[in-house]
Coordinates of C-alpha atoms and ligand atoms in Angstrom, one line a residue:
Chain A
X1114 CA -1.5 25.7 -13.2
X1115 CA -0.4 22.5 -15.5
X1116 CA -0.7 21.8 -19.0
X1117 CA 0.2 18.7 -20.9
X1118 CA 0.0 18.3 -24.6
X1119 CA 0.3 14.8 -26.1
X1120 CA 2.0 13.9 -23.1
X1121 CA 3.6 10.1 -23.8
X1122 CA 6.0 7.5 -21.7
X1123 CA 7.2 4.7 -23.1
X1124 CA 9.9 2.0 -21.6
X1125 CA 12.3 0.0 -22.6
X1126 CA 13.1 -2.7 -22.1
X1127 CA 15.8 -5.1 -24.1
X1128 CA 13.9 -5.1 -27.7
X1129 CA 10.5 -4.4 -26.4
X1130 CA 9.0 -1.1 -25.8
X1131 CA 6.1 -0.2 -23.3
X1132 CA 4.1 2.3 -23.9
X1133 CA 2.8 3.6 -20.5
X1134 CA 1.0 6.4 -21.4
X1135 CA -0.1 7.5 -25.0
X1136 CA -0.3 10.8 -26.0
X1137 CA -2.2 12.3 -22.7
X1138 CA -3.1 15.9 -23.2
X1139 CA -4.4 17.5 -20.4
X1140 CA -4.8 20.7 -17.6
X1141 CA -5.4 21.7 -14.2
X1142 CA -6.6 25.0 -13.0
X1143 CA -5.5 26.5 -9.8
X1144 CA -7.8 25.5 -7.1
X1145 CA -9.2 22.4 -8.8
X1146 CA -10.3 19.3 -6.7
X1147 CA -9.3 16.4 -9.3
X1148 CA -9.5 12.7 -8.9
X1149 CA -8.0 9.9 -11.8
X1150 CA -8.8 6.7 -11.6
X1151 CA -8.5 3.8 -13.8
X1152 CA -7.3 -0.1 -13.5
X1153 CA -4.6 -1.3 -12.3
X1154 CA -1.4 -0.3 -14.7
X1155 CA -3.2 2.5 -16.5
X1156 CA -0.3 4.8 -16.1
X1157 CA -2.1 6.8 -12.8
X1158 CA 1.0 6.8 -11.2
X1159 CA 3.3 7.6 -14.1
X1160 CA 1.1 10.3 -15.1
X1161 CA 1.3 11.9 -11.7
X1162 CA 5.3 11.5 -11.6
X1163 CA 5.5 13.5 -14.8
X1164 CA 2.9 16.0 -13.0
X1165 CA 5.3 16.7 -10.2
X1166 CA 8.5 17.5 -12.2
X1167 CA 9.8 13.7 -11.0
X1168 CA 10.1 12.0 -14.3
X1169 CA 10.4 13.1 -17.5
X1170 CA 7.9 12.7 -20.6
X1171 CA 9.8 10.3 -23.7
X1172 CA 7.7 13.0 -26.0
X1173 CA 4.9 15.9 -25.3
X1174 CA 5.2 19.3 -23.4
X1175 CA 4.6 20.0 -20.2
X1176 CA 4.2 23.3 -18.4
X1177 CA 3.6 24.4 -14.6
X1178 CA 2.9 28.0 -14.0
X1179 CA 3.4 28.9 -17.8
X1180 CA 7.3 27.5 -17.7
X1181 CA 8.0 24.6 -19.8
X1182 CA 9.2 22.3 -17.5
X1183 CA 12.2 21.0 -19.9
X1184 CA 13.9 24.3 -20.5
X1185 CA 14.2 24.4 -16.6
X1186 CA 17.4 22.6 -14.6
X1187 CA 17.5 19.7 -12.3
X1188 CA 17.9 22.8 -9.6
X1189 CA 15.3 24.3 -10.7
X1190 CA 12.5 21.5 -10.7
X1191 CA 13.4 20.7 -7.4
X1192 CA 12.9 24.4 -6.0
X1193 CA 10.1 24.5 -7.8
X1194 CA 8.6 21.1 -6.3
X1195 CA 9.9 21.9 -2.8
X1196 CA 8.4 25.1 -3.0
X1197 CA 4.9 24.8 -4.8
X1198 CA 4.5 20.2 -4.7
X1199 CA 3.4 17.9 -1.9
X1200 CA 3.8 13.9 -2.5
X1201 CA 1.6 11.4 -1.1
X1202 CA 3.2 8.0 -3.0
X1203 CA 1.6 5.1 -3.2
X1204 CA 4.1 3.0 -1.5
X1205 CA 5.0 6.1 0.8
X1206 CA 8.9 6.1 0.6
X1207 CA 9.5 7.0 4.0
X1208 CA 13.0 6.9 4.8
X1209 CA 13.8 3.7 6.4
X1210 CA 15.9 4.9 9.5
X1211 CA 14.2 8.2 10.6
X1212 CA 11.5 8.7 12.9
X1213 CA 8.0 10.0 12.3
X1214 CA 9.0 13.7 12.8
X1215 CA 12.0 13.7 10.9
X1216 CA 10.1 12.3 8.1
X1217 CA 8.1 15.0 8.1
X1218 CA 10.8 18.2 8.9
X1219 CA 12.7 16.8 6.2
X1220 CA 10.6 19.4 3.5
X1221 CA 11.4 22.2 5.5
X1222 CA 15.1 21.4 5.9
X1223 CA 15.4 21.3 2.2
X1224 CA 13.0 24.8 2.5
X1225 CA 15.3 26.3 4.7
X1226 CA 13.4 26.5 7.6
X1227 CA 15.1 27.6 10.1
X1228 CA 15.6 24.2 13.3
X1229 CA 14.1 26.0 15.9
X1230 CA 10.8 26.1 14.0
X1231 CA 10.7 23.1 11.4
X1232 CA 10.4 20.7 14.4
X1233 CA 7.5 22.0 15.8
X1234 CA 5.5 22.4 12.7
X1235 CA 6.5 18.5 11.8
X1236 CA 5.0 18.0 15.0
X1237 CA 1.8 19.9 14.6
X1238 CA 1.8 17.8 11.3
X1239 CA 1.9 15.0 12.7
X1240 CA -0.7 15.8 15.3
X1241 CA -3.1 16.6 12.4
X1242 CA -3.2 13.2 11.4
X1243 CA -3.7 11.9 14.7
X1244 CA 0.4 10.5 15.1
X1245 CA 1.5 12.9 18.0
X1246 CA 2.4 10.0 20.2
X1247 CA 3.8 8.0 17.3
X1248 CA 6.7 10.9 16.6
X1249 CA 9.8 9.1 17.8
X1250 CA 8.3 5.4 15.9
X1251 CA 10.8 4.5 12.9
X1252 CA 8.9 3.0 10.2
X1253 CA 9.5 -0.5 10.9
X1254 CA 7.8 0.7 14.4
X1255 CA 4.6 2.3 12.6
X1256 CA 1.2 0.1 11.3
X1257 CA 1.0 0.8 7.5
X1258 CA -2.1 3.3 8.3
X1259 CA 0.4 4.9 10.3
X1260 CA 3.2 5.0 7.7
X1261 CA 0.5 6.4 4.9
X1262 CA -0.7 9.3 7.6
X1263 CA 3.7 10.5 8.1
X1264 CA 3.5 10.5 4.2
X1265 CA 0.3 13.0 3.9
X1266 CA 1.9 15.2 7.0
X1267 CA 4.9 15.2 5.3
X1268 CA 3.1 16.4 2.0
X1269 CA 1.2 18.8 3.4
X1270 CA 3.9 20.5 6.2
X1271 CA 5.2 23.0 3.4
X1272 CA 2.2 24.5 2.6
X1273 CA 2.0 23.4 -0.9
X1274 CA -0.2 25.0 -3.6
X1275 CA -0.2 21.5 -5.6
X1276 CA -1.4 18.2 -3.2
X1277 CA -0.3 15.1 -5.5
X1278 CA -1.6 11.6 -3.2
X1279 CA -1.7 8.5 -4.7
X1280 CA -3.8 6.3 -3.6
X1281 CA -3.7 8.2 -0.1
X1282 CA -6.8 6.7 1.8
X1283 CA -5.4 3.2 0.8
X1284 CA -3.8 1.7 3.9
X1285 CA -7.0 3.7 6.4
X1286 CA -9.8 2.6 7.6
X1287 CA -13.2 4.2 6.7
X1288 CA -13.0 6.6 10.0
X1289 CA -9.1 7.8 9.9
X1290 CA -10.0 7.7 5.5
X1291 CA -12.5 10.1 6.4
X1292 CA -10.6 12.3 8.7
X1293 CA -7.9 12.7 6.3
X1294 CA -10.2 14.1 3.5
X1295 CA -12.2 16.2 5.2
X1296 CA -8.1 17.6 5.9
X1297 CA -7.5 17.7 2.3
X1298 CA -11.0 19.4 1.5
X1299 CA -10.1 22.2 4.1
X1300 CA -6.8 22.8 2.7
X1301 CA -8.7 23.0 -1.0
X1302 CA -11.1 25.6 0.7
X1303 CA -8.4 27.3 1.4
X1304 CA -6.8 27.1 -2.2
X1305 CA -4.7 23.9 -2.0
X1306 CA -5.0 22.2 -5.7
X1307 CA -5.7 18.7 -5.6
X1308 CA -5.6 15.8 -7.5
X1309 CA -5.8 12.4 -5.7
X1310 CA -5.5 9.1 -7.7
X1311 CA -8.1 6.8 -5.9
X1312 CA -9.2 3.0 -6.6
X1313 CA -11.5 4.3 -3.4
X1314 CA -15.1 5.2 -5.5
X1315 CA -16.2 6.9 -2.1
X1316 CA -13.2 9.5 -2.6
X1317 CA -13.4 9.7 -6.3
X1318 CA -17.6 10.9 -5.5
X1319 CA -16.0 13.7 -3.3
X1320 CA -13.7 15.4 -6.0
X1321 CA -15.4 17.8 -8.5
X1322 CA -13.6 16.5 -11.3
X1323 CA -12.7 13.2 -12.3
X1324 CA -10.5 11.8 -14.8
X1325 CA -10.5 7.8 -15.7
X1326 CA -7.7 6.2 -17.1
X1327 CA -6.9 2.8 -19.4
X1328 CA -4.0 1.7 -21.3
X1329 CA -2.3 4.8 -20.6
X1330 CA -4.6 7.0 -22.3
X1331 CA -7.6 9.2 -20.9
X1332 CA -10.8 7.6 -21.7
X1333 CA -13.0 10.1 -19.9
X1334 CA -12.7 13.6 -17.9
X1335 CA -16.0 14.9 -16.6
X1336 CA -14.5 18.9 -16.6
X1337 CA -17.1 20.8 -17.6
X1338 CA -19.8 17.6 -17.0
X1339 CA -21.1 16.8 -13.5
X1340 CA -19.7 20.2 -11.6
Chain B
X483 CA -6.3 -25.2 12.6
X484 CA -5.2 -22.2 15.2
X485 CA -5.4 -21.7 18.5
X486 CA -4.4 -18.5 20.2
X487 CA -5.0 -18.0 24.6
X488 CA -4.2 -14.7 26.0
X489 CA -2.0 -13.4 23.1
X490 CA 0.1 -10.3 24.3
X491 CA 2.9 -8.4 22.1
X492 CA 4.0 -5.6 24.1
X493 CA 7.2 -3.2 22.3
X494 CA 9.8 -2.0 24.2
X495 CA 11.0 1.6 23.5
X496 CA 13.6 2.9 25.6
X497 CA 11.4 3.7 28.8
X498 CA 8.1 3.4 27.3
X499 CA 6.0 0.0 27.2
X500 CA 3.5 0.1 23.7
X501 CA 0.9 -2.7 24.3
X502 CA 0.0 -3.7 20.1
X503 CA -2.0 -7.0 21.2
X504 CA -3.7 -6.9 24.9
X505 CA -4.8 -10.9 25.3
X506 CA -6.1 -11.8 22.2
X507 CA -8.2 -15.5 22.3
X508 CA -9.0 -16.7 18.9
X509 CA -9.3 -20.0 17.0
X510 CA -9.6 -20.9 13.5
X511 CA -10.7 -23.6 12.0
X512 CA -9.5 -25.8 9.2
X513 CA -11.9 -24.3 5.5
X514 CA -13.5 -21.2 7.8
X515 CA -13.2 -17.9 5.6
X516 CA -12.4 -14.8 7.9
X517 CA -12.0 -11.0 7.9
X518 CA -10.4 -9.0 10.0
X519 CA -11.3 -5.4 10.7
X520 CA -10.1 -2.4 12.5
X521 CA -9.2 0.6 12.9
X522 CA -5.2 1.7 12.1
X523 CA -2.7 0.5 14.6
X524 CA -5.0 -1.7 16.0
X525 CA -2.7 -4.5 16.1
X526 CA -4.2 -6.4 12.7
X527 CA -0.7 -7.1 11.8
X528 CA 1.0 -7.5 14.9
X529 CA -1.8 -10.4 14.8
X530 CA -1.2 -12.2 11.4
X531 CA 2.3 -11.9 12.0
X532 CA 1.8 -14.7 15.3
X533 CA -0.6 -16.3 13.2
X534 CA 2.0 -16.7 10.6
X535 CA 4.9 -17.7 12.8
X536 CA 6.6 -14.4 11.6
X537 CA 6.8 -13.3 15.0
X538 CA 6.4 -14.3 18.7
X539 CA 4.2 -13.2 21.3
X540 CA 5.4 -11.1 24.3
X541 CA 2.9 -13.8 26.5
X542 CA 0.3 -16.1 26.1
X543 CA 0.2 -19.3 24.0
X544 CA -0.2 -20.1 20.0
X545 CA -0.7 -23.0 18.7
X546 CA -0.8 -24.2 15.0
X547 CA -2.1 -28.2 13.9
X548 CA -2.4 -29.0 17.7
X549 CA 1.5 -27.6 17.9
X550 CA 2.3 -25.4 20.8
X551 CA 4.7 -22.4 18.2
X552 CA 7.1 -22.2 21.0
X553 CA 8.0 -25.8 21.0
X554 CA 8.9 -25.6 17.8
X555 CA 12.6 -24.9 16.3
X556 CA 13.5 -21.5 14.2
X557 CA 13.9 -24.1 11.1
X558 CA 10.4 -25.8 12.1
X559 CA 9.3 -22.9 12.1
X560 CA 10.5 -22.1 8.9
X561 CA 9.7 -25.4 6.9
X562 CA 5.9 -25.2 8.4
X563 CA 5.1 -21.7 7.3
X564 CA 6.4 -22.8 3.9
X565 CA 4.2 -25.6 3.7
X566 CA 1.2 -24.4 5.1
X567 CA 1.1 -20.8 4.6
X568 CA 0.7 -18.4 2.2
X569 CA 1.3 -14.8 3.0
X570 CA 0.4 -11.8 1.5
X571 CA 1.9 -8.4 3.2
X572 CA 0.5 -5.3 3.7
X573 CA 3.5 -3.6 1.5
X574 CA 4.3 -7.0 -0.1
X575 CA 7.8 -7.4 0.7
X576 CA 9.3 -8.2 -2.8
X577 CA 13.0 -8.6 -3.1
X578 CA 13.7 -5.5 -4.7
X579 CA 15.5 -7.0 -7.7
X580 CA 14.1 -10.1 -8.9
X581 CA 11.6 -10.2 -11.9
X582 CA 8.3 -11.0 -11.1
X583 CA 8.4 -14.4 -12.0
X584 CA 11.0 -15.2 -9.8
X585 CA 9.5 -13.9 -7.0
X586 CA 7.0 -16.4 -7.5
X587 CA 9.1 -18.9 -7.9
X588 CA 10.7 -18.6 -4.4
X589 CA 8.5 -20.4 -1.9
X590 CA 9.0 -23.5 -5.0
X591 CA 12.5 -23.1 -4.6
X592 CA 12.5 -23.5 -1.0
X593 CA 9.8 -26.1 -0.9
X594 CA 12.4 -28.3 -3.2
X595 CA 10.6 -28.1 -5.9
X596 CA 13.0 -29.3 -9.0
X597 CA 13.9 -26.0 -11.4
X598 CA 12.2 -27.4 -14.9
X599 CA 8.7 -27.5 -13.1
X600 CA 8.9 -24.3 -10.8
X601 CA 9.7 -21.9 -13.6
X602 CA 6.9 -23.3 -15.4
X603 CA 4.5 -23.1 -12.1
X604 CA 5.6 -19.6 -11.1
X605 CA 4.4 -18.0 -14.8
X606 CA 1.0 -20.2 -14.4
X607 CA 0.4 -18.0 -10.9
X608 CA 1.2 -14.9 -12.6
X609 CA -1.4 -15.7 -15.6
X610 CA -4.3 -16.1 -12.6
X611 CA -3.8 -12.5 -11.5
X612 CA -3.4 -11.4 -15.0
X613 CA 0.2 -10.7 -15.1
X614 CA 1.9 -13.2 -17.8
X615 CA 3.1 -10.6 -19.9
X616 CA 4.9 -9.1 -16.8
X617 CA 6.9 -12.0 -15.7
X618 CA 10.2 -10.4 -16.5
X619 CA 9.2 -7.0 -14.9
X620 CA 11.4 -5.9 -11.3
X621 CA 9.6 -4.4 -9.0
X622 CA 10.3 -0.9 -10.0
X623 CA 9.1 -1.3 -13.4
X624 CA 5.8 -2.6 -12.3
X625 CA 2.7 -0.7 -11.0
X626 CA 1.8 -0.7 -7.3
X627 CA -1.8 -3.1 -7.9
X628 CA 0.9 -5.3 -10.3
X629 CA 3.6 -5.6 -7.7
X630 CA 0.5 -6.5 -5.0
X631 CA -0.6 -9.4 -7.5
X632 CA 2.8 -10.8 -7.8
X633 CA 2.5 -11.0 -3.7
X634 CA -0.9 -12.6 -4.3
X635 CA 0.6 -15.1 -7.0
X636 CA 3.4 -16.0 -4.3
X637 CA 1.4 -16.8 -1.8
X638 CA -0.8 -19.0 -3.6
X639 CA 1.9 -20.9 -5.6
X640 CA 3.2 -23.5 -3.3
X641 CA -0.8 -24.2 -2.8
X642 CA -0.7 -23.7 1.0
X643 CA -3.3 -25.0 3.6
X644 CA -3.7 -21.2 5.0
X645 CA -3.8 -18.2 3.5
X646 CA -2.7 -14.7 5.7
X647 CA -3.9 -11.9 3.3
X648 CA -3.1 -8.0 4.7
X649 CA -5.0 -5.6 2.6
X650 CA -4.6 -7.6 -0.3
X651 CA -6.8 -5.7 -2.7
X652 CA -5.8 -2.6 -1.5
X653 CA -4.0 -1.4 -4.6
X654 CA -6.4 -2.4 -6.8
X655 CA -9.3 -1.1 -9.0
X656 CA -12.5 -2.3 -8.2
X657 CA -12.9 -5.1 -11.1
X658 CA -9.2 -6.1 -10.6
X659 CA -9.8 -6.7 -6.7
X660 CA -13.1 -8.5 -7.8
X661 CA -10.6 -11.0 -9.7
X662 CA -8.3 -11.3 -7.0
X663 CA -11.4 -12.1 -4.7
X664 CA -12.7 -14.9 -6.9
X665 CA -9.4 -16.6 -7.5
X666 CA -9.6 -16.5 -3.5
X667 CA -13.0 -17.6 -3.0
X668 CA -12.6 -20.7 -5.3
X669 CA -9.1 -22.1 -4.0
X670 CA -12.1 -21.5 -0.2
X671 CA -14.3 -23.9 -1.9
X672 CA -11.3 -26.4 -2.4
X673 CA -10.4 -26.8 1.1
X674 CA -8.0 -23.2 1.7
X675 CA -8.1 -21.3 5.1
X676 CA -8.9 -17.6 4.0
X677 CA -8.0 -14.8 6.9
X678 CA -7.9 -11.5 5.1
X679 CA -7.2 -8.2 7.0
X680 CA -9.5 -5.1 5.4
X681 CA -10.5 -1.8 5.5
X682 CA -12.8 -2.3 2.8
X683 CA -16.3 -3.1 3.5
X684 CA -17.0 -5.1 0.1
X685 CA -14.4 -7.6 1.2
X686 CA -15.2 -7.5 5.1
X687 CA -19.2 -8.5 3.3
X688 CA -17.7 -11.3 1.5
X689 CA -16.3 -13.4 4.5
X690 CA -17.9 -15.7 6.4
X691 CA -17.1 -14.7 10.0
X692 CA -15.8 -10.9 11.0
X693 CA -13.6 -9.9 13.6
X694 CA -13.1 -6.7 14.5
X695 CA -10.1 -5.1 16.5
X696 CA -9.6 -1.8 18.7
X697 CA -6.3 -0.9 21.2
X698 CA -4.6 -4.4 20.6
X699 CA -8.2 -6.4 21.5
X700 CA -10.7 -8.3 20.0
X701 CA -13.8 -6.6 20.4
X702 CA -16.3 -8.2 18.5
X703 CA -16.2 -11.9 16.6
X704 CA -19.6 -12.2 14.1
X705 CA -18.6 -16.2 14.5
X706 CA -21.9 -18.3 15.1
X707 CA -23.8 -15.0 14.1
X708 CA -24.3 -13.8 10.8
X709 CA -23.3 -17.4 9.5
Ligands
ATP2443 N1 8.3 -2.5 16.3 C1 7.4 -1.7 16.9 N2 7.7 -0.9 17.9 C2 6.8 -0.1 18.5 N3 5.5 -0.1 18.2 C3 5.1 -0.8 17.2 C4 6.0 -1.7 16.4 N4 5.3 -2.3 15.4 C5 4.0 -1.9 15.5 N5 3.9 -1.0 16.6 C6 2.7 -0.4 17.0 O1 1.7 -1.4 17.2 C7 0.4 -1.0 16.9 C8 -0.3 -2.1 16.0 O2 0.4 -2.1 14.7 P1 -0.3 -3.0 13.5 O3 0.7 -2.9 12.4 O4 -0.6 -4.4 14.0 O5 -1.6 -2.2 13.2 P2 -2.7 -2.5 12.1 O6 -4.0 -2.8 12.8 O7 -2.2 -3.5 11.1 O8 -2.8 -1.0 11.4 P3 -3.1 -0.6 9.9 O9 -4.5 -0.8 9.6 O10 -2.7 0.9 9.9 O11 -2.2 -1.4 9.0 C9 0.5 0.3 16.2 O12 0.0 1.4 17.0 C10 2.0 0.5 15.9 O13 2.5 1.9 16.2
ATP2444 N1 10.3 1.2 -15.3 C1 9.3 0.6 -16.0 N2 9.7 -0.2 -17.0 C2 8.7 -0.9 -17.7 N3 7.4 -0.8 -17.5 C3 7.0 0.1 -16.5 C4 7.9 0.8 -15.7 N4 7.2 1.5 -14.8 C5 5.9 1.3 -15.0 N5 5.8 0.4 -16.0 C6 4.5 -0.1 -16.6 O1 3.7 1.1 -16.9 C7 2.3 0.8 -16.7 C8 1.7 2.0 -15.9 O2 2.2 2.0 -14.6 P1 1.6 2.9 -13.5 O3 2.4 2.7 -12.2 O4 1.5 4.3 -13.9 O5 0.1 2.3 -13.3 P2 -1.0 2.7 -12.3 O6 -2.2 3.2 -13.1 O7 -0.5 3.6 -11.3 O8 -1.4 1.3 -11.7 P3 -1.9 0.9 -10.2 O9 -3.3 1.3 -10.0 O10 -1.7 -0.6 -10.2 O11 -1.0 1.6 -9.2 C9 2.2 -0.5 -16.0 O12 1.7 -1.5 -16.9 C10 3.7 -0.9 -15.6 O13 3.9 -2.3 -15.8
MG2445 MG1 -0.1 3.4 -9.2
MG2446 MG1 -1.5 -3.3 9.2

């Protein structure tokens, strides 16, 4: 499903450069259940912003279903993402205006899904994560468990073939935590890819595959070891 | 240190009344080290929010050094929290474009502290979560666990009396949280106030009292048990 060969990032900033990740090479089959951890500034999150076509490597290829994903346009990644990617970020990025549900239809407006339906599925989204009577709350209106739950309905309300959460168990508490990865591990039954970066050891035990992180390099990957 | 009888925070929306805190009684003493559990939208926040003078109650009385909070002016308000409390939000509320050291510097700033020492003061809390060499980083350019440690070196920089922690190892790796836990537990042993909202058990273990929330109510308070 994704390959990355020598995959490398690196800021700048004035005279200084950051290297954020170094030469990662890497891939994901269809189907996998994946989880990356690693400490705190490892290049996690950068790693899975390259993954899902929203930032661009400073060297390395990357492919997605066999394209290269720099020989395709800005148009293109963002079919491709709307069509195949669901986000769960780290600090959410909810829109700070719209309520719950509109949150969440906001994937299958860009889909093209027709009005009539996409309301309805954001609502059976919504209920999914246990928000159906928080629908009309803004996010200024919602706890931050709450907020993180409109984010993974919002990932998931396209039917993506690619689940990309960051960190998304990391505003619940161990009961709603739990309800939202046995949702996940359903979807995956079902053929949903997943790779979830967790600090959350109890959610990194759960994923057949894990990849650990440091200094923007991968340190260890158990493919092939534990499962 | 603070008081609270019969605490109520009710949200008006439109029609519909949404009870967060249904008459919470709590005090806290001066040095006592507390958690605070629960499950999401409990009302966890709602809570630290009174505690912090960030917001008033709908009914019910809060009072803070033997001060009733509603005797007091927006501006006493506003010079008491600076000088007694240290906050640490559940999304951190950075100003979106400041470096990180300036961030830090802020509660200096509007404590009066003169500009040659605060600079100086502000890197020094950034070295204790590990950050030096990302003093001139913005928000965007740091990590989510880095952008929670610059909240963490905030609130501890103007060496408040009480410390109002929401989930504040939640972006971290196990071994970075570990840090941020020590740095917590030592400033306890020097005289600070700890009351840190959790999901996570490890940090829950650590306090010395535990109070757990449900529907807007206390429903359990460990104090005079386990310790
Ligand atoms: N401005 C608001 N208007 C309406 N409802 C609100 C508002 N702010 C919070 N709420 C509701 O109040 C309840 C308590 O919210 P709070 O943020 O205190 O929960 P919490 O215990 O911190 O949850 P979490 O663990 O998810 O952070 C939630 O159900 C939330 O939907
Ligand atoms: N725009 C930027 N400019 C400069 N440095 C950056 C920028 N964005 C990220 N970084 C740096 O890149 C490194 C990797 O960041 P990343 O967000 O991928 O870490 P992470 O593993 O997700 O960490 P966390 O677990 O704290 O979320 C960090 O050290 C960060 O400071
Ligand atoms: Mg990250
Ligand atoms: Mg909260």
């Amino acid at each position: 499903l994704i390959g990355m060969k020598e995959i490398t990032k690196v800021y700048q900033m004035g005279e200084t450069s950051l290297p954020a990740l170094d030469g990662v090479s890497l891939s994901i089959d269809e189907g996998e259940y994946v989880a990356i951890v690693g400490t705190s500034g490892s290049g996690k999150s950068t790693l899975m912003n390259i993954i899902g076509l929203l930032d661009r490597p400073t060297d390395g290829v990357y492919q997605i279903r066999g394209q290269r994903a720099d020989d395709l346009t800005g148009r293109q990644l963002a079919e491709l993402r709307n069509r195949e990617i669901g986000f769960v970020f780290q600090q959410f990025n909810l829109l700070a205006r719209a309520s719950a549900w509109r949150q969440v239809e906001l994937p299958l407006f860009y889909a093209g899904v027709a009005r009539s339906a996409s309301r309805q599925r954001a609502l059976e989204a919504l209920a999914q994560v246990g928000l159906a009577d928080r629908a009309d709350h803004k996010p200024e209106e919602l706890s931050g468990g709450q907020q993180q739950r409109v984010a993974i309905a919002r990932a998931l309300v396209n039917r993506p073939s690619l689940l990309l959460a960051d960190e998304p168990t990391g505003a619940l508490d161990t009961r709603t935590g739990e309800e939202v990865m046995a949702l996940f591990e359903n979807l995956h039954e079902e053929g949903l890819t997943l790779v979830i970066i967790t600090h959350d050891q109890e959610v990194a035990d759960r994923a057949r595959r894990v990849i650990t992180m440091r200094d923007g390099a991968i340190i260890s990957d158990s493919r092939g070891g534990s499962n």
